[in-house]
mmCIF file of C-alpha atoms in Angstrom:
data_model
loop_
_atom_site.group_PDB
_atom_site.id
_atom_site.type_symbol
_atom_site.label_atom_id
_atom_site.label_comp_id
_atom_site.label_asym_id
_atom_site.label_seq_id
_atom_site.Cartn_x
_atom_site.Cartn_y
_atom_site.Cartn_z
ATOM 1 C CA MET A 23 -114.699 -74.867 250.579
ATOM 2 C CA GLY A 24 -113.017 -71.487 250.100
ATOM 3 C CA ARG A 25 -114.035 -68.274 251.776
ATOM 4 C CA ILE A 26 -116.160 -65.762 249.950
ATOM 5 C CA ASN A 27 -115.087 -62.175 250.384
ATOM 6 C CA PHE A 28 -117.643 -59.474 249.966
ATOM 7 C CA SER A 29 -116.395 -56.034 249.143
ATOM 8 C CA ILE A 30 -119.058 -53.493 250.007
ATOM 9 C CA PRO A 31 -118.495 -50.211 248.137
ATOM 10 C CA TRP A 32 -119.352 -47.958 251.093
ATOM 11 C CA HIS A 33 -117.692 -44.980 249.400
ATOM 12 C CA LYS A 34 -120.092 -45.241 246.451
ATOM 13 C CA TYR A 35 -123.169 -45.623 248.638
ATOM 14 C CA GLY A 36 -122.110 -42.845 250.985
ATOM 15 C CA LEU A 37 -121.385 -40.479 248.099
ATOM 16 C CA ILE A 38 -124.829 -40.999 246.569
ATOM 17 C CA VAL A 39 -126.532 -40.451 249.929
ATOM 18 C CA TYR A 40 -124.352 -37.442 250.729
ATOM 19 C CA LEU A 41 -125.153 -35.822 247.373
ATOM 20 C CA SER A 42 -128.870 -36.383 247.991
ATOM 21 C CA ARG A 43 -128.538 -34.601 251.323
ATOM 22 C CA ARG A 44 -126.530 -31.687 249.932
ATOM 23 C CA MET A 45 -128.915 -31.262 247.009
ATOM 24 C CA ALA A 46 -132.080 -31.477 249.142
ATOM 25 C CA ASP A 47 -132.348 -27.698 249.440
ATOM 26 C CA ASN A 48 -131.468 -27.096 245.803
ATOM 27 C CA SER A 49 -133.799 -24.975 243.711
ATOM 28 C CA PHE A 50 -133.562 -27.552 240.904
ATOM 29 C CA GLN A 51 -134.856 -31.084 241.138
ATOM 30 C CA PHE A 52 -132.109 -33.560 242.006
ATOM 31 C CA GLY A 53 -132.984 -36.627 239.984
ATOM 32 C CA LYS A 54 -131.392 -39.586 238.276
ATOM 33 C CA THR A 55 -129.948 -37.577 235.375
ATOM 34 C CA ALA A 56 -128.404 -34.969 237.680
ATOM 35 C CA LEU A 57 -126.887 -37.686 239.896
ATOM 36 C CA GLN A 58 -125.310 -39.409 236.884
ATOM 37 C CA LYS A 59 -123.809 -36.174 235.551
ATOM 38 C CA ILE A 60 -122.505 -34.893 238.889
ATOM 39 C CA ILE A 61 -120.743 -38.176 239.658
ATOM 40 C CA TYR A 62 -119.384 -38.322 236.090
ATOM 41 C CA ILE A 63 -117.962 -34.791 236.484
ATOM 42 C CA LEU A 64 -116.499 -35.680 239.905
ATOM 43 C CA GLU A 65 -114.641 -38.595 238.303
ATOM 44 C CA GLU A 66 -113.588 -37.109 234.975
ATOM 45 C CA VAL A 67 -112.867 -33.479 235.807
ATOM 46 C CA PHE A 68 -112.004 -33.589 239.513
ATOM 47 C CA ASN A 69 -110.389 -37.065 239.589
ATOM 48 C CA VAL A 70 -112.456 -38.303 242.539
ATOM 49 C CA PRO A 71 -112.153 -42.123 242.440
ATOM 50 C CA CYS A 72 -115.863 -42.935 242.606
ATOM 51 C CA GLY A 73 -115.359 -46.238 240.802
ATOM 52 C CA TYR A 74 -117.969 -46.003 238.048
ATOM 53 C CA ASN A 75 -117.527 -46.536 234.317
ATOM 54 C CA PHE A 76 -119.550 -44.329 232.009
ATOM 55 C CA SER A 77 -120.559 -44.627 228.386
ATOM 56 C CA LEU A 78 -122.458 -42.190 226.208
ATOM 57 C CA TYR A 79 -126.192 -42.771 226.407
ATOM 58 C CA THR A 80 -129.439 -40.920 225.690
ATOM 59 C CA TYR A 81 -128.920 -38.096 228.188
ATOM 60 C CA GLY A 82 -125.125 -38.026 228.104
ATOM 61 C CA PRO A 83 -122.642 -40.037 230.157
ATOM 62 C CA PHE A 84 -124.371 -42.900 231.982
ATOM 63 C CA SER A 85 -123.306 -45.695 234.329
ATOM 64 C CA SER A 86 -125.620 -48.683 234.675
ATOM 65 C CA GLU A 87 -123.764 -49.646 237.865
ATOM 66 C CA LEU A 88 -124.553 -46.237 239.365
ATOM 67 C CA ALA A 89 -128.217 -46.669 238.395
ATOM 68 C CA GLY A 90 -128.196 -50.063 240.122
ATOM 69 C CA ASP A 91 -126.518 -48.660 243.246
ATOM 70 C CA LEU A 92 -129.181 -45.951 243.452
ATOM 71 C CA ASP A 93 -131.964 -48.542 243.289
ATOM 72 C CA TYR A 94 -130.195 -50.686 245.890
ATOM 73 C CA LEU A 95 -129.762 -47.706 248.224
ATOM 74 C CA ALA A 96 -133.435 -46.858 247.827
ATOM 75 C CA SER A 97 -134.354 -50.405 248.880
ATOM 76 C CA LEU A 98 -132.177 -50.002 252.003
ATOM 77 C CA LYS A 99 -133.681 -46.559 252.766
ATOM 78 C CA GLY A 100 -130.379 -44.745 252.230
ATOM 79 C CA VAL A 101 -132.199 -42.555 249.729
ATOM 80 C CA SER A 102 -135.766 -42.009 248.698
ATOM 81 C CA VAL A 103 -136.468 -41.974 244.962
ATOM 82 C CA SER A 104 -139.869 -40.708 243.910
ATOM 83 C CA TRP A 105 -141.566 -39.423 240.784
ATOM 84 C CA ALA A 106 -141.943 -35.639 240.862
ATOM 85 C CA ASN A 107 -145.127 -33.950 239.650
ATOM 86 C CA SER A 108 -142.947 -31.743 237.453
ATOM 87 C CA GLY A 109 -141.685 -34.847 235.659
ATOM 88 C CA GLY A 110 -138.634 -36.935 236.313
ATOM 89 C CA TYR A 111 -137.388 -38.441 239.520
ATOM 90 C CA HIS A 112 -136.522 -36.766 242.797
ATOM 91 C CA ILE A 113 -133.778 -38.188 245.012
ATOM 92 C CA ALA A 114 -133.797 -37.264 248.694
ATOM 93 C CA PRO A 115 -132.043 -38.630 251.789
ATOM 94 C CA GLY A 116 -133.753 -41.710 253.200
ATOM 95 C CA ALA A 117 -134.392 -42.791 256.778
ATOM 96 C CA GLU A 118 -130.992 -44.573 256.921
ATOM 97 C CA ALA A 119 -128.960 -41.776 255.267
ATOM 98 C CA ASP A 120 -126.758 -41.139 258.314
ATOM 99 C CA TYR A 121 -125.657 -44.792 258.393
ATOM 100 C CA PHE A 122 -124.343 -44.721 254.812
ATOM 101 C CA ILE A 123 -122.678 -41.332 255.193
ATOM 102 C CA LYS A 124 -120.908 -42.542 258.345
ATOM 103 C CA LYS A 125 -119.657 -45.663 256.522
ATOM 104 C CA ALA A 126 -118.157 -43.463 253.792
ATOM 105 C CA GLU A 127 -116.817 -40.799 256.154
ATOM 106 C CA LYS A 128 -113.113 -41.191 255.247
ATOM 107 C CA PHE A 129 -113.789 -41.118 251.500
ATOM 108 C CA LEU A 130 -116.080 -38.090 251.828
ATOM 109 C CA GLU A 131 -113.616 -36.187 254.038
ATOM 110 C CA LYS A 132 -110.721 -36.925 251.690
ATOM 111 C CA ASN A 133 -112.673 -35.683 248.643
ATOM 112 C CA MET A 134 -114.757 -32.923 250.243
ATOM 113 C CA ASN A 135 -112.953 -30.047 248.482
ATOM 114 C CA GLU A 136 -113.683 -31.545 245.058
ATOM 115 C CA ILE A 137 -117.263 -32.457 245.989
ATOM 116 C CA ASP A 138 -117.842 -28.901 247.213
ATOM 117 C CA ARG A 139 -116.372 -27.426 244.019
ATOM 118 C CA VAL A 140 -118.609 -29.587 241.825
ATOM 119 C CA LEU A 141 -121.727 -28.803 243.849
ATOM 120 C CA ASN A 142 -120.926 -25.099 244.073
ATOM 121 C CA TYR A 143 -120.561 -24.825 240.316
ATOM 122 C CA PHE A 144 -122.844 -27.500 238.875
ATOM 123 C CA GLY A 145 -125.297 -27.978 241.753
ATOM 124 C CA GLU A 146 -127.655 -25.217 240.655
ATOM 125 C CA MET A 147 -127.899 -26.482 237.078
ATOM 126 C CA ASN A 148 -130.963 -28.311 235.836
ATOM 127 C CA ALA A 149 -130.720 -31.766 234.244
ATOM 128 C CA LYS A 150 -130.594 -30.379 230.688
ATOM 129 C CA ASP A 151 -127.708 -28.021 231.483
ATOM 130 C CA LEU A 152 -125.851 -30.859 233.206
ATOM 131 C CA GLU A 153 -126.546 -33.171 230.263
ATOM 132 C CA LEU A 154 -124.988 -30.708 227.815
ATOM 133 C CA ARG A 155 -121.911 -30.004 229.925
ATOM 134 C CA ALA A 156 -121.274 -33.655 230.791
ATOM 135 C CA THR A 157 -121.604 -34.600 227.113
ATOM 136 C CA ILE A 158 -119.117 -31.897 226.132
ATOM 137 C CA ILE A 159 -116.687 -33.205 228.756
ATOM 138 C CA PHE A 160 -117.224 -36.790 227.556
ATOM 139 C CA VAL A 161 -116.553 -35.908 223.907
ATOM 140 C CA PHE A 162 -113.537 -33.804 224.889
ATOM 141 C CA LYS A 163 -112.043 -36.514 227.123
ATOM 142 C CA ASN A 164 -112.536 -39.140 224.422
ATOM 143 C CA GLY A 165 -111.010 -37.152 221.589
ATOM 144 C CA LYS A 166 -109.318 -33.948 222.798
ATOM 145 C CA LYS A 167 -111.030 -32.029 220.002
ATOM 146 C CA LYS A 168 -110.382 -28.394 219.166
ATOM 147 C CA ASP A 169 -113.218 -25.979 219.961
ATOM 148 C CA GLU A 170 -115.115 -26.015 216.659
ATOM 149 C CA GLU A 171 -114.661 -29.779 216.171
ATOM 150 C CA LEU A 172 -115.951 -30.277 219.712
ATOM 151 C CA VAL A 173 -118.974 -28.050 219.079
ATOM 152 C CA LYS A 174 -119.735 -29.856 215.814
ATOM 153 C CA GLU A 175 -119.459 -33.354 217.321
ATOM 154 C CA VAL A 176 -121.621 -32.443 220.345
ATOM 155 C CA SER A 177 -124.166 -30.898 217.964
ATOM 156 C CA GLN A 178 -124.374 -34.196 216.078
ATOM 157 C CA ILE A 179 -124.916 -36.099 219.332
ATOM 158 C CA LYS A 180 -127.289 -33.519 220.842
ATOM 159 C CA PRO A 181 -129.071 -31.840 217.898
ATOM 160 C CA TYR A 182 -131.736 -30.299 220.156
ATOM 161 C CA PHE A 183 -129.125 -27.920 221.587
ATOM 162 C CA SER A 184 -128.299 -24.951 219.356
ATOM 163 C CA ILE A 185 -124.755 -24.328 218.140
ATOM 164 C CA ASP A 186 -124.711 -21.175 220.295
ATOM 165 C CA GLN A 187 -125.799 -23.102 223.414
ATOM 166 C CA ILE A 188 -123.051 -25.662 222.819
ATOM 167 C CA ARG A 189 -120.403 -23.051 222.016
ATOM 168 C CA ASN A 190 -121.320 -21.011 225.119
ATOM 169 C CA ALA A 191 -121.128 -24.119 227.319
ATOM 170 C CA VAL A 192 -117.736 -25.071 225.812
ATOM 171 C CA ASP A 193 -116.431 -21.538 226.448
ATOM 172 C CA GLU A 194 -117.752 -21.610 230.012
ATOM 173 C CA LEU A 195 -116.139 -25.001 230.740
ATOM 174 C CA LYS A 196 -112.835 -23.849 229.243
ATOM 175 C CA GLU A 197 -112.916 -20.606 231.227
ATOM 176 C CA LYS A 198 -113.348 -22.615 234.442
ATOM 177 C CA ASP A 199 -110.547 -24.962 233.305
ATOM 178 C CA PHE A 200 -112.903 -27.968 233.282
ATOM 179 C CA LEU A 201 -111.678 -28.988 229.825
ATOM 180 C CA SER A 202 -108.042 -29.696 230.475
ATOM 181 C CA ALA A 203 -105.881 -32.345 228.882
ATOM 182 C CA SER A 204 -105.394 -34.339 232.097
#
């Protein structure tokens, strides 16, 4: 009988736990939507090889594998996921957080500049603001649309955001060079 090799994605687990720790003191609730968008932005804008595939879903880019990893980490006490009285989920470091961060130490150290940049810029945004910006990035990356085409397409996907909100977010992302052709 052949050997079975298990490949444990410590970098993924450690990143999720690390983000929960860094976001613990955030003024906005760090929940499932925010986690999805921050990791999407890390991958797509900052080229951090997190290893998740995203598709467009209800609240913007979504990875079912990331959702599964979060649940798995919660079961192992790497993170704590609870329902917040304000609505939505709240992700916090769990009792075993240090273990997972230590296992991902090399990956985290190698990508710390990019992680810091994402958290410094996007970390204070609420889930709705992250949803809009991640959706804009997703549409841009999957079509390289010009500004007004991009605004129009995002408006069709997210009709509850005004044209001005979308246009302002596109301008902001372009100004920060988060919508580049790479």
